[in-house]
Short mmCIF file of C-alpha atoms in Angstrom, two decimals:
data_model
loop_
_atom_site.label_atom_id
_atom_site.label_comp_id
_atom_site.label_asym_id
_atom_site.label_seq_id
_atom_site.Cartn_x
_atom_site.Cartn_y
_atom_site.Cartn_z
CA MET G 1 -27.13 44.84 -8.72
CA ALA G 2 -30.30 44.91 -6.60
CA ASN G 3 -30.58 42.33 -3.83
CA GLU G 4 -32.59 39.46 -5.41
CA SER G 5 -33.65 38.08 -2.03
CA VAL G 6 -35.73 41.24 -1.66
CA PHE G 7 -36.34 42.27 -5.27
CA ALA G 8 -36.86 38.87 -6.87
CA THR G 9 -39.07 38.88 -9.97
CA ILE G 10 -42.57 37.60 -9.20
CA LYS G 11 -44.02 35.46 -11.97
CA GLY G 12 -47.66 35.88 -12.94
CA LYS G 13 -49.99 38.68 -11.92
CA LEU G 14 -49.20 40.77 -8.86
CA LEU G 15 -50.69 39.25 -5.73
CA PRO G 16 -52.79 41.32 -3.29
CA HIS G 17 -50.83 42.91 -0.47
CA ALA G 18 -50.97 40.80 2.73
CA GLY G 19 -51.20 43.75 5.08
CA ALA G 20 -52.34 41.92 8.20
CA VAL G 21 -50.73 39.40 10.51
CA ASN G 22 -52.34 36.40 12.18
CA HIS G 23 -51.88 35.22 15.76
CA GLU G 24 -48.49 33.74 14.82
CA ASP G 25 -47.36 37.14 13.45
CA ALA G 26 -47.25 35.67 9.95
CA GLN G 27 -48.60 37.34 6.81
CA ALA G 28 -52.35 37.21 6.36
CA TYR G 29 -55.27 39.07 4.81
CA SER G 30 -57.74 41.05 6.88
CA LEU G 31 -61.47 40.71 6.24
CA THR G 32 -64.04 43.45 5.77
CA PRO G 33 -66.27 44.12 8.81
CA GLN G 34 -69.10 42.13 7.18
CA GLN G 35 -66.81 39.20 6.34
CA ALA G 36 -65.12 39.22 9.74
CA LEU G 37 -68.40 39.38 11.64
CA ALA G 38 -69.79 36.53 9.55
CA GLN G 39 -66.72 34.50 10.51
CA LEU G 40 -66.94 35.28 14.22
CA ALA G 41 -70.70 34.78 14.35
CA SER G 42 -70.39 31.27 12.93
CA THR G 43 -67.49 30.06 15.07
CA GLY G 44 -67.28 32.23 18.18
CA THR G 45 -68.40 30.63 21.42
CA PHE G 46 -66.79 33.14 23.80
CA ASN G 47 -64.51 30.47 25.19
CA ALA G 48 -60.71 30.61 25.10
CA THR G 49 -59.18 29.12 21.95
CA PHE G 50 -55.62 28.09 21.13
CA TYR G 51 -54.70 31.65 20.17
CA ALA G 52 -57.26 34.00 21.73
CA ASP G 53 -59.15 34.37 25.00
CA ALA G 54 -62.88 34.94 25.45
CA ARG G 55 -62.54 38.66 26.13
CA GLU G 56 -60.70 39.21 22.85
CA GLN G 57 -63.55 37.55 20.97
CA LEU G 58 -66.15 39.65 22.75
CA ASP G 59 -64.31 42.92 22.11
CA GLU G 60 -63.82 42.06 18.43
CA VAL G 61 -67.47 41.16 17.92
CA LEU G 62 -68.71 44.33 19.63
CA LYS G 63 -66.36 46.49 17.56
CA LEU G 64 -67.47 44.88 14.30
CA ALA G 65 -71.18 44.91 15.19
CA TRP G 66 -71.19 48.70 15.28
CA GLN G 67 -69.46 48.87 11.89
CA VAL G 68 -72.25 47.16 9.95
CA GLU G 69 -75.80 48.21 9.18
CA PRO G 70 -78.48 47.11 11.71
CA GLU G 71 -80.29 45.15 8.98
CA PHE G 72 -77.15 43.12 8.22
CA LEU G 73 -76.50 42.62 11.92
CA ALA G 74 -80.03 41.24 12.35
CA LYS G 75 -79.54 38.86 9.43
CA ILE G 76 -76.18 37.65 10.68
CA ALA G 77 -77.67 36.99 14.13
CA VAL G 78 -80.44 34.89 12.57
CA HIS G 79 -77.94 33.13 10.31
CA ALA G 80 -75.70 32.29 13.27
CA TYR G 81 -78.67 30.74 15.07
CA GLU G 82 -80.50 28.99 12.25
CA SER G 83 -77.57 27.92 10.07
CA GLY G 84 -74.62 28.00 12.46
CA TYR G 85 -76.59 26.45 15.37
CA MET G 86 -74.94 28.96 17.72
CA LYS G 87 -76.49 30.11 21.00
CA ASP G 88 -74.43 32.70 22.90
CA MET G 89 -73.40 34.61 19.77
CA PRO G 90 -76.97 35.27 18.50
CA ALA G 91 -77.94 36.37 22.03
CA LEU G 92 -75.08 38.88 22.08
CA LEU G 93 -75.91 40.24 18.61
CA LEU G 94 -79.54 40.62 19.68
CA ALA G 95 -78.41 42.61 22.72
CA VAL G 96 -76.42 44.97 20.48
CA LEU G 97 -79.35 45.23 18.07
CA SER G 98 -81.64 46.26 20.93
CA MET G 99 -79.68 49.52 21.17
CA MET G 100 -79.92 50.30 17.46
CA GLU G 101 -82.69 52.02 15.55
CA GLY G 102 -85.00 50.16 13.22
CA ASN G 103 -87.19 47.06 13.51
CA GLY G 104 -84.41 44.51 12.94
CA PHE G 105 -84.24 43.71 16.65
CA GLY G 106 -87.87 42.64 16.94
CA ARG G 107 -87.82 40.56 13.75
CA ALA G 108 -84.56 38.85 14.69
CA PHE G 109 -85.67 38.25 18.30
CA ARG G 110 -88.72 36.27 17.20
CA ARG G 111 -86.58 34.13 14.87
CA ILE G 112 -83.92 33.41 17.49
CA VAL G 113 -85.62 33.24 20.88
CA LYS G 114 -87.54 30.04 20.20
CA ASN G 115 -87.16 28.39 23.59
CA GLY G 116 -86.49 29.11 27.23
CA LYS G 117 -82.75 28.49 26.98
CA MET G 118 -82.35 31.21 24.35
CA LEU G 119 -84.59 33.51 26.39
CA ARG G 120 -82.38 33.06 29.44
CA ASN G 121 -79.21 33.45 27.33
CA PHE G 122 -80.48 36.76 25.99
CA VAL G 123 -81.47 38.09 29.41
CA GLN G 124 -78.12 37.07 30.87
CA VAL G 125 -76.21 38.90 28.12
CA MET G 126 -78.34 42.00 28.62
CA ARG G 127 -77.94 42.16 32.39
CA SER G 128 -74.20 41.33 32.26
CA GLY G 129 -73.38 44.82 31.04
CA ALA G 130 -71.25 43.39 28.19
CA THR G 131 -72.98 45.60 25.62
CA GLY G 132 -72.95 48.75 27.72
CA ARG G 133 -76.23 48.44 29.63
CA LYS G 134 -77.36 46.27 32.55
CA SER G 135 -81.14 46.61 32.28
CA LEU G 136 -83.44 45.13 29.68
CA GLY G 137 -84.93 48.35 28.39
CA THR G 138 -88.40 48.89 26.98
CA ARG G 139 -88.19 46.95 23.70
CA PRO G 140 -86.40 43.89 25.08
CA LYS G 141 -88.75 43.73 28.08
CA ARG G 142 -91.78 43.86 25.78
CA LEU G 143 -90.48 40.94 23.69
CA VAL G 144 -89.57 38.87 26.76
CA LEU G 145 -93.10 39.40 28.05
CA GLU G 146 -94.47 38.40 24.65
CA TRP G 147 -92.50 35.14 24.78
CA LEU G 148 -93.78 34.34 28.27
CA GLU G 149 -97.38 35.07 27.26
CA GLN G 150 -97.23 32.89 24.15
CA ALA G 151 -95.28 29.96 25.65
CA SER G 152 -97.22 26.83 26.56
CA ASP G 153 -97.17 25.39 30.07
CA ALA G 154 -94.83 22.65 28.85
CA GLU G 155 -92.45 25.23 27.37
CA ILE G 156 -92.46 27.18 30.62
CA MET G 157 -91.56 24.02 32.55
CA ARG G 158 -88.72 23.23 30.14
CA ALA G 159 -87.48 26.80 30.50
CA ALA G 160 -87.46 26.41 34.28
CA VAL G 161 -84.40 24.12 34.04
CA GLY G 162 -81.19 26.09 34.39
CA ASN G 163 -79.79 29.06 36.27
CA ASP G 164 -77.88 32.32 35.74
CA PRO G 165 -80.54 33.49 35.26
CA SER G 166 -83.28 31.07 36.17
CA LEU G 167 -86.71 31.50 34.63
CA ALA G 168 -87.88 32.64 38.07
CA ASP G 169 -85.30 35.45 37.86
CA VAL G 170 -86.67 36.46 34.47
CA VAL G 171 -90.25 36.46 35.73
CA LYS G 172 -89.29 38.63 38.69
CA MET G 173 -87.45 40.98 36.37
CA VAL G 174 -90.25 41.64 33.83
CA HIS G 175 -93.36 41.27 36.06
CA PRO G 176 -95.70 39.55 33.57
CA LYS G 177 -99.43 40.13 33.94
CA PRO G 178 -100.97 36.64 33.65
CA LYS G 179 -104.09 36.38 31.54
CA SER G 180 -105.46 33.28 33.31
CA ALA G 181 -105.69 31.86 36.80
CA SER G 182 -103.61 28.90 35.65
CA ARG G 183 -100.74 31.06 34.43
CA ALA G 184 -100.91 33.21 37.58
CA ALA G 185 -100.58 30.07 39.69
CA LEU G 186 -97.69 28.83 37.54
CA TYR G 187 -95.73 32.07 37.96
CA GLY G 188 -96.33 31.98 41.71
CA TYR G 189 -95.16 28.35 41.80
CA LEU G 190 -91.96 29.19 39.91
CA ILE G 191 -90.94 32.19 42.02
CA GLY G 192 -91.97 30.68 45.35
CA LYS G 193 -94.88 33.03 46.02
CA PRO G 194 -98.32 32.06 47.37
CA HIS G 195 -100.51 30.61 44.61
CA ASN G 196 -103.71 28.69 44.00
CA VAL G 197 -102.61 25.06 43.97
CA LEU G 198 -105.88 23.93 42.36
CA ALA G 199 -105.31 26.31 39.43
CA LEU G 200 -101.86 24.97 38.57
CA PRO G 201 -101.43 23.48 35.07
CA GLU G 202 -101.89 19.73 34.84
CA VAL G 203 -98.19 19.12 34.09
CA VAL G 204 -97.23 20.76 37.40
CA LYS G 205 -99.88 18.87 39.33
CA ALA G 206 -98.61 15.62 37.81
CA PHE G 207 -95.02 16.48 38.76
CA GLU G 208 -95.90 17.31 42.36
CA ALA G 209 -98.06 14.18 42.63
CA PHE G 210 -95.20 12.01 41.30
CA LYS G 211 -92.83 13.48 43.90
CA ARG G 212 -95.26 12.33 46.58
CA ASP G 213 -96.05 8.96 45.01
CA PRO G 214 -93.47 7.54 42.53
CA SER G 215 -95.87 4.71 41.64
CA LEU G 216 -97.74 7.21 39.46
CA PRO G 217 -96.85 7.66 35.75
CA VAL G 218 -93.71 9.70 35.09
CA PRO G 219 -94.77 13.29 34.30
CA GLU G 220 -93.68 14.86 31.02
CA VAL G 221 -91.24 17.34 32.54
CA PRO G 222 -87.51 17.77 31.81
CA PHE G 223 -85.74 14.73 33.17
CA GLN G 224 -83.34 16.99 35.10
CA MET G 225 -86.29 17.65 37.44
CA LEU G 226 -86.58 13.94 38.16
CA THR G 227 -83.03 12.68 38.65
CA SER G 228 -82.91 13.53 42.36
CA LEU G 229 -85.89 11.24 42.96
CA PRO G 230 -85.68 7.46 43.64
CA LEU G 231 -86.27 6.28 40.06
CA THR G 232 -86.69 2.64 39.02
CA LYS G 233 -85.85 0.97 35.71
CA ALA G 234 -89.48 1.37 34.66
CA HIS G 235 -89.26 5.10 35.38
CA TRP G 236 -86.15 5.44 33.25
CA VAL G 237 -87.85 3.64 30.38
CA GLN G 238 -90.71 6.14 30.54
CA ILE G 239 -88.23 9.03 30.68
CA ALA G 240 -86.47 7.74 27.58
CA GLU G 241 -89.76 7.27 25.76
CA ASN G 242 -90.77 10.88 26.53
CA ALA G 243 -87.33 12.35 25.80
CA SER G 244 -86.48 14.71 22.97
CA TRP G 245 -84.14 13.44 20.27
CA GLN G 246 -81.22 15.49 21.58
CA MET G 247 -81.79 14.26 25.12
CA LEU G 248 -81.66 10.67 23.84
CA ARG G 249 -78.35 11.29 22.09
CA GLN G 250 -76.82 12.93 25.14
CA ASN G 251 -77.87 10.33 27.71
CA LEU G 252 -77.31 6.90 26.15
CA ASN G 253 -74.78 5.96 28.84
CA THR G 254 -77.18 7.14 31.56
CA PHE G 255 -79.91 4.90 30.14
CA ALA G 256 -77.49 1.99 29.98
CA ARG G 257 -76.49 2.49 33.64
CA ASN G 258 -80.16 2.37 34.58
CA ASP G 259 -80.75 -0.89 32.69
CA VAL G 260 -83.32 0.41 30.17
CA PHE G 261 -81.77 -1.69 27.39
CA GLU G 262 -82.60 -4.83 29.33
CA VAL G 263 -86.26 -4.28 28.45
CA GLU G 264 -87.10 -6.44 25.44
CA GLY G 265 -87.42 -4.45 22.23
CA PHE G 266 -86.53 -1.12 23.83
CA ALA G 267 -83.09 -0.79 22.23
CA GLU G 268 -84.67 -1.29 18.81
CA ARG G 269 -87.36 1.33 19.49
CA LEU G 270 -84.79 3.85 20.69
CA ALA G 271 -82.54 3.13 17.69
CA ALA G 272 -85.47 3.71 15.34
CA ARG G 273 -85.92 7.19 16.81
CA LEU G 274 -82.21 8.00 16.60
CA ARG G 275 -82.11 7.17 12.88
CA ASP G 276 -85.45 8.81 12.02
CA PRO G 277 -84.62 11.36 9.28
CA ASN G 278 -87.28 13.84 10.37
CA GLU G 279 -86.14 13.82 13.99
CA VAL G 280 -82.47 14.15 13.03
CA ARG G 281 -83.15 17.22 10.87
CA ARG G 282 -85.51 18.78 13.39
CA SER G 283 -82.96 18.38 16.21
CA ARG G 284 -80.43 20.69 14.48
CA VAL G 285 -77.63 18.41 15.64
CA PHE G 286 -74.02 19.20 14.78
CA PRO G 287 -72.50 16.27 12.86
CA TYR G 288 -69.55 16.35 15.27
CA GLN G 289 -71.98 15.87 18.19
CA LEU G 290 -72.99 12.55 16.66
CA MET G 291 -69.33 11.62 16.36
CA VAL G 292 -68.90 12.40 20.07
CA ALA G 293 -71.90 10.29 20.99
CA PHE G 294 -70.60 7.39 18.89
CA ASN G 295 -67.08 7.59 20.32
CA THR G 296 -68.12 7.92 23.98
CA VAL G 297 -70.92 5.36 24.37
CA ASP G 298 -70.18 2.71 26.97
CA ALA G 299 -70.06 -1.01 26.33
CA GLY G 300 -73.53 -1.29 27.87
CA VAL G 301 -75.09 0.52 24.91
CA PRO G 302 -76.27 -2.14 22.39
CA GLU G 303 -74.75 -2.36 18.93
CA VAL G 304 -78.09 -1.55 17.30
CA VAL G 305 -78.02 1.85 19.03
CA ARG G 306 -74.40 2.49 18.01
CA GLY G 307 -75.35 1.64 14.45
CA ALA G 308 -78.26 4.08 14.63
CA LEU G 309 -75.83 6.87 15.51
CA GLN G 310 -73.88 6.12 12.33
CA ASP G 311 -77.12 6.16 10.35
CA ALA G 312 -77.99 9.51 11.94
CA MET G 313 -74.59 10.81 10.88
CA GLU G 314 -75.27 9.90 7.26
CA ILE G 315 -78.60 11.75 7.47
CA ALA G 316 -77.05 14.80 9.13
CA LEU G 317 -74.55 14.99 6.27
CA ALA G 318 -77.10 14.54 3.53
CA ASN G 319 -76.48 18.07 2.21
CA VAL G 320 -72.78 17.47 1.57
CA PRO G 321 -72.50 18.34 -2.13
CA SER G 322 -71.63 15.82 -4.80
CA ILE G 323 -69.23 17.82 -6.94
CA GLU G 324 -68.51 17.28 -10.60
CA GLY G 325 -64.84 17.20 -11.43
CA ARG G 326 -61.64 16.66 -9.48
CA VAL G 327 -61.83 17.50 -5.79
CA VAL G 328 -58.98 17.85 -3.29
CA VAL G 329 -59.75 18.09 0.44
CA CYS G 330 -57.09 19.48 2.81
CA PRO G 331 -57.74 19.03 6.55
CA ASP G 332 -55.36 20.85 8.89
CA VAL G 333 -53.86 18.34 11.36
CA SER G 334 -51.30 20.68 12.97
CA GLY G 335 -50.74 21.10 16.71
CA SER G 336 -53.10 24.05 17.17
CA MET G 337 -55.94 21.91 15.83
CA SER G 338 -55.81 19.81 19.00
CA SER G 339 -57.61 22.59 20.89
CA PRO G 340 -61.34 22.18 21.69
CA ALA G 341 -63.57 23.10 18.77
CA THR G 342 -65.74 25.35 20.92
CA GLY G 343 -62.90 26.62 23.10
CA TYR G 344 -61.80 26.06 26.68
CA ARG G 345 -64.45 26.58 29.34
CA LYS G 346 -63.90 25.62 32.96
CA GLY G 347 -66.04 22.62 33.83
CA SER G 348 -67.58 22.17 30.37
CA THR G 349 -64.80 22.06 27.77
CA SER G 350 -65.87 20.04 24.74
CA VAL G 351 -64.04 16.79 24.10
CA VAL G 352 -64.27 17.55 20.38
CA ARG G 353 -61.10 19.08 18.98
CA CYS G 354 -60.73 21.24 15.90
CA ILE G 355 -58.94 18.33 14.24
CA ASP G 356 -61.98 16.13 14.84
CA VAL G 357 -64.20 18.63 13.03
CA ALA G 358 -61.71 18.99 10.17
CA ALA G 359 -61.42 15.23 9.86
CA LEU G 360 -65.19 14.82 9.88
CA VAL G 361 -65.71 17.41 7.13
CA ALA G 362 -62.97 15.81 5.03
CA ALA G 363 -64.41 12.32 5.52
CA ALA G 364 -67.91 13.56 4.65
CA LEU G 365 -66.72 15.16 1.42
CA LEU G 366 -64.86 11.97 0.54
CA ARG G 367 -67.96 9.87 1.18
CA ARG G 368 -70.04 11.98 -1.24
CA ASN G 369 -67.16 12.34 -3.71
CA PRO G 370 -65.40 8.95 -3.80
CA THR G 371 -62.76 10.09 -6.30
CA ALA G 372 -61.72 13.04 -4.10
CA ARG G 373 -58.15 13.23 -2.94
CA VAL G 374 -57.44 13.93 0.74
CA LEU G 375 -54.21 15.78 1.63
CA PRO G 376 -53.88 16.33 5.40
CA PHE G 377 -51.22 18.88 6.26
CA GLU G 378 -49.13 20.27 9.11
CA ASN G 379 -45.50 21.30 8.40
CA ASP G 380 -45.97 19.44 5.14
CA VAL G 381 -48.51 17.13 3.56
CA VAL G 382 -49.08 13.94 5.58
CA ASP G 383 -49.64 10.90 3.41
CA VAL G 384 -52.58 8.80 4.55
CA ARG G 385 -54.58 6.08 2.81
CA LEU G 386 -58.38 6.30 3.10
CA ASN G 387 -61.11 4.12 1.63
CA ALA G 388 -64.06 6.13 0.31
CA ARG G 389 -66.31 3.14 1.01
CA ASP G 390 -65.58 3.23 4.72
CA THR G 391 -68.05 5.05 6.94
CA VAL G 392 -67.62 8.72 7.70
CA MET G 393 -66.89 7.78 11.31
CA THR G 394 -64.08 5.40 10.32
CA ASN G 395 -62.27 7.81 8.02
CA ALA G 396 -62.72 10.71 10.44
CA GLN G 397 -61.08 8.65 13.19
CA LYS G 398 -58.12 7.83 10.91
CA LEU G 399 -57.54 11.50 10.06
CA ALA G 400 -58.00 12.74 13.62
CA ALA G 401 -55.36 10.27 14.82
CA ILE G 402 -52.56 12.08 12.95
CA GLY G 403 -52.10 15.45 14.69
CA GLY G 404 -49.06 17.59 15.59
CA GLY G 405 -46.55 19.89 13.90
CA GLY G 406 -46.69 23.49 12.67
CA THR G 407 -49.26 25.02 10.32
CA ASN G 408 -48.39 25.30 6.64
CA CYS G 409 -51.53 26.04 4.62
CA SER G 410 -49.60 26.32 1.36
CA ALA G 411 -48.19 22.78 1.58
CA PRO G 412 -51.07 20.94 -0.15
CA LEU G 413 -51.18 23.53 -2.92
CA ALA G 414 -47.41 23.27 -3.39
CA ARG G 415 -47.76 19.49 -3.68
CA LEU G 416 -50.43 19.86 -6.37
CA VAL G 417 -48.33 22.44 -8.24
CA SER G 418 -45.27 20.18 -8.21
CA GLU G 419 -47.38 17.37 -9.67
CA ARG G 420 -49.04 19.71 -12.17
CA ALA G 421 -52.25 18.11 -10.91
CA LYS G 422 -55.59 18.72 -12.60
CA VAL G 423 -58.11 20.00 -10.07
CA ASP G 424 -61.51 21.72 -10.13
CA LEU G 425 -62.05 22.38 -6.42
CA VAL G 426 -59.73 22.55 -3.42
CA VAL G 427 -61.30 22.62 0.07
CA PHE G 428 -59.31 23.58 3.18
CA ILE G 429 -60.54 22.98 6.74
CA SER G 430 -58.23 24.86 9.10
CA ASP G 431 -57.86 27.49 11.81
CA ASN G 432 -56.02 29.59 9.18
CA GLN G 433 -53.08 30.40 11.47
CA SER G 434 -50.39 29.44 8.97
CA TRP G 435 -46.82 30.39 9.96
CA VAL G 436 -44.36 27.74 8.74
CA ASP G 437 -44.62 29.20 5.22
CA SER G 438 -44.47 32.88 6.18
CA THR G 439 -42.92 34.86 3.31
CA GLY G 440 -41.84 37.83 5.42
CA HIS G 441 -42.79 40.13 2.54
CA PRO G 442 -46.41 41.40 2.69
CA HIS G 443 -46.20 42.85 -0.83
CA GLN G 444 -45.61 39.34 -2.20
CA GLY G 445 -48.80 38.03 -0.64
CA THR G 446 -49.09 34.92 1.50
CA ALA G 447 -47.46 31.65 0.49
CA THR G 448 -50.96 30.21 0.13
CA MET G 449 -51.89 32.84 -2.48
CA GLN G 450 -48.57 32.36 -4.25
CA GLN G 451 -49.16 28.63 -4.62
CA TRP G 452 -52.82 29.15 -5.51
CA GLN G 453 -51.79 31.49 -8.35
CA LYS G 454 -49.42 28.82 -9.68
CA LEU G 455 -52.13 26.16 -9.46
CA LYS G 456 -54.58 28.48 -11.25
CA ALA G 457 -52.10 28.81 -14.11
CA ILE G 458 -52.43 25.04 -14.54
CA ASN G 459 -56.20 24.96 -13.80
CA PRO G 460 -57.76 28.32 -14.81
CA GLY G 461 -61.27 27.24 -13.81
CA ALA G 462 -60.38 25.90 -10.35
CA LYS G 463 -61.99 27.24 -7.18
CA LEU G 464 -60.73 27.35 -3.59
CA VAL G 465 -62.94 27.07 -0.50
CA CYS G 466 -61.42 27.70 2.92
CA ILE G 467 -63.57 26.53 5.84
CA ASP G 468 -62.40 28.25 9.02
CA ILE G 469 -63.43 26.59 12.28
CA GLN G 470 -61.99 29.07 14.80
CA PRO G 471 -63.10 32.65 15.59
CA TYR G 472 -60.28 34.68 14.07
CA THR G 473 -60.49 37.55 11.59
CA THR G 474 -57.63 36.93 9.17
CA VAL G 475 -57.33 34.49 6.28
CA GLN G 476 -54.54 33.06 4.16
CA ALA G 477 -56.41 33.30 0.84
CA LYS G 478 -57.92 36.68 -0.01
CA PRO G 479 -61.62 36.47 -0.97
CA ASN G 480 -61.95 36.60 -4.74
CA ALA G 481 -64.16 35.40 -7.56
CA ASP G 482 -62.54 31.97 -7.24
CA VAL G 483 -61.81 32.01 -3.48
CA LEU G 484 -64.48 31.55 -0.79
CA ASN G 485 -63.75 31.91 2.93
CA VAL G 486 -66.53 30.51 5.10
CA GLY G 487 -66.64 29.88 8.84
CA GLY G 488 -68.48 27.36 10.96
CA PHE G 489 -68.77 23.72 11.94
CA SER G 490 -72.41 22.93 11.29
CA ASP G 491 -73.47 20.90 8.26
CA ARG G 492 -74.96 24.06 6.73
CA VAL G 493 -71.45 25.09 5.61
CA PHE G 494 -71.91 22.56 2.82
CA ASP G 495 -74.96 24.49 1.58
CA VAL G 496 -72.82 27.58 1.12
CA ILE G 497 -70.19 25.59 -0.78
CA GLY G 498 -72.86 24.07 -3.01
CA THR G 499 -74.44 27.41 -3.90
CA MET G 500 -71.03 29.00 -4.46
CA LEU G 501 -70.11 26.30 -6.97
CA SER G 502 -73.43 26.55 -8.81
CA SER G 503 -73.58 30.35 -8.91
CA LYS G 504 -71.71 32.92 -10.92
CA SER G 505 -68.38 33.98 -9.51
CA ASP G 506 -68.80 36.38 -6.60
CA PRO G 507 -65.83 37.50 -4.51
CA ASP G 508 -68.13 37.97 -1.50
CA HIS G 509 -70.42 34.99 -1.88
CA TRP G 510 -70.79 34.20 1.82
CA VAL G 511 -71.80 37.74 2.75
CA ARG G 512 -74.27 37.71 -0.16
CA THR G 513 -75.73 34.47 1.20
CA ILE G 514 -76.38 36.15 4.55
CA GLU G 515 -77.71 39.34 2.94
CA ALA G 516 -80.20 37.25 0.95
CA LEU G 517 -81.77 35.97 4.17
CA ARG G 518 -85.30 37.32 4.67
CA LEU G 519 -86.17 38.37 8.20
#
């Protein structure tokens, strides 16, 4: 008699062969180059993660970039920037595009390089040699010059903050030909060359005057240019009033230390800006960044400002879909999820962990779908009681406090199967590195797909969405008409889920979403 441990009868239709292994050497499914690049572009920050180092990410991205069409590469670069809110990844993809034929590079460059930070990111990637060349080349140089020519004086001053490279380095590299005496003076000022002081733009004159006489009004320059000066409380109030929305969010504790909230009515004015819907949307803030701001504000920050951060969170999550039917949300709370969401980077590692992002997504879905069921998992499902009426912040904190254990992505599905539960949508938020449930037999598929097949037998119309928040290229559920794998941790992931649920079944819905982007 044949050995049944090897030749056991598999009930239901034959599952797809799990021919890949993940970083735990457990069965997994590999993605197509388009799918894998979409995953990496939405989650890769080129910092070390729990399972992979920065160099591995870079090598994988470069390999995949040359396996897709230039037009798709251009679209994925724009998608990573505009929908994924990424910075280094779009700059790298632009650098690769600059060596390919076609006009995708120019069209993508103008969509991505919107500010001085992105300009400097792009130049740094180009001159690093990471893509095989260390000079800009004709096309990139022309577009860098175009950006410099079209940028306002204020944009140039904002771009002057930062190094490696500095804007002065960029100017020296491309040798712009100024079209006005004012711009010629500004370039000379930036690179430390002789220039006509009288021709300098007004913003520079105001900055230099303020350095000589701090009794003058605070100039509208990046506050990083001012912090080395002897600033008073009145100065800090002016800085806060002139600040961008993101700068406000990032420096609440700084403002508190400099007593700006002691000014009558100022806390209320600042809170009004923080909760302004237009400013929140325009800022392109990650929802998890608001959670960080809320969790790290000092006691000196007034309650009205803390409340405004919660209001901003609700606005930032406004596109979380309200889903008809029975929803189950499965956040991964295993040990690997304790790693930083954007990876380890010496001196600037994010305090936000993958588990924080997973908890936030789960809490947001629960808030918009009060009847949803939340099944956190590690080695097995972790029972937790949540109140859908609580704020997103409160429920996210409860989920993020669990943590630990191995990764078993099939556990929530197995729980639902054992209950013969009725479900319409199951959403996973994980790093996809399941290993506790490894079958050891690739031809039998992953345990996740085995349990999903059983659940589908009970719920033929059910759909599965797996949100991956780490830059790896394998998945536990093979993309199919009823299975969507999507990567990222911006709120735009919810848009993809919403369109997937409202559209006809498409086994490659996420790639189609990117392909539909118009450059």
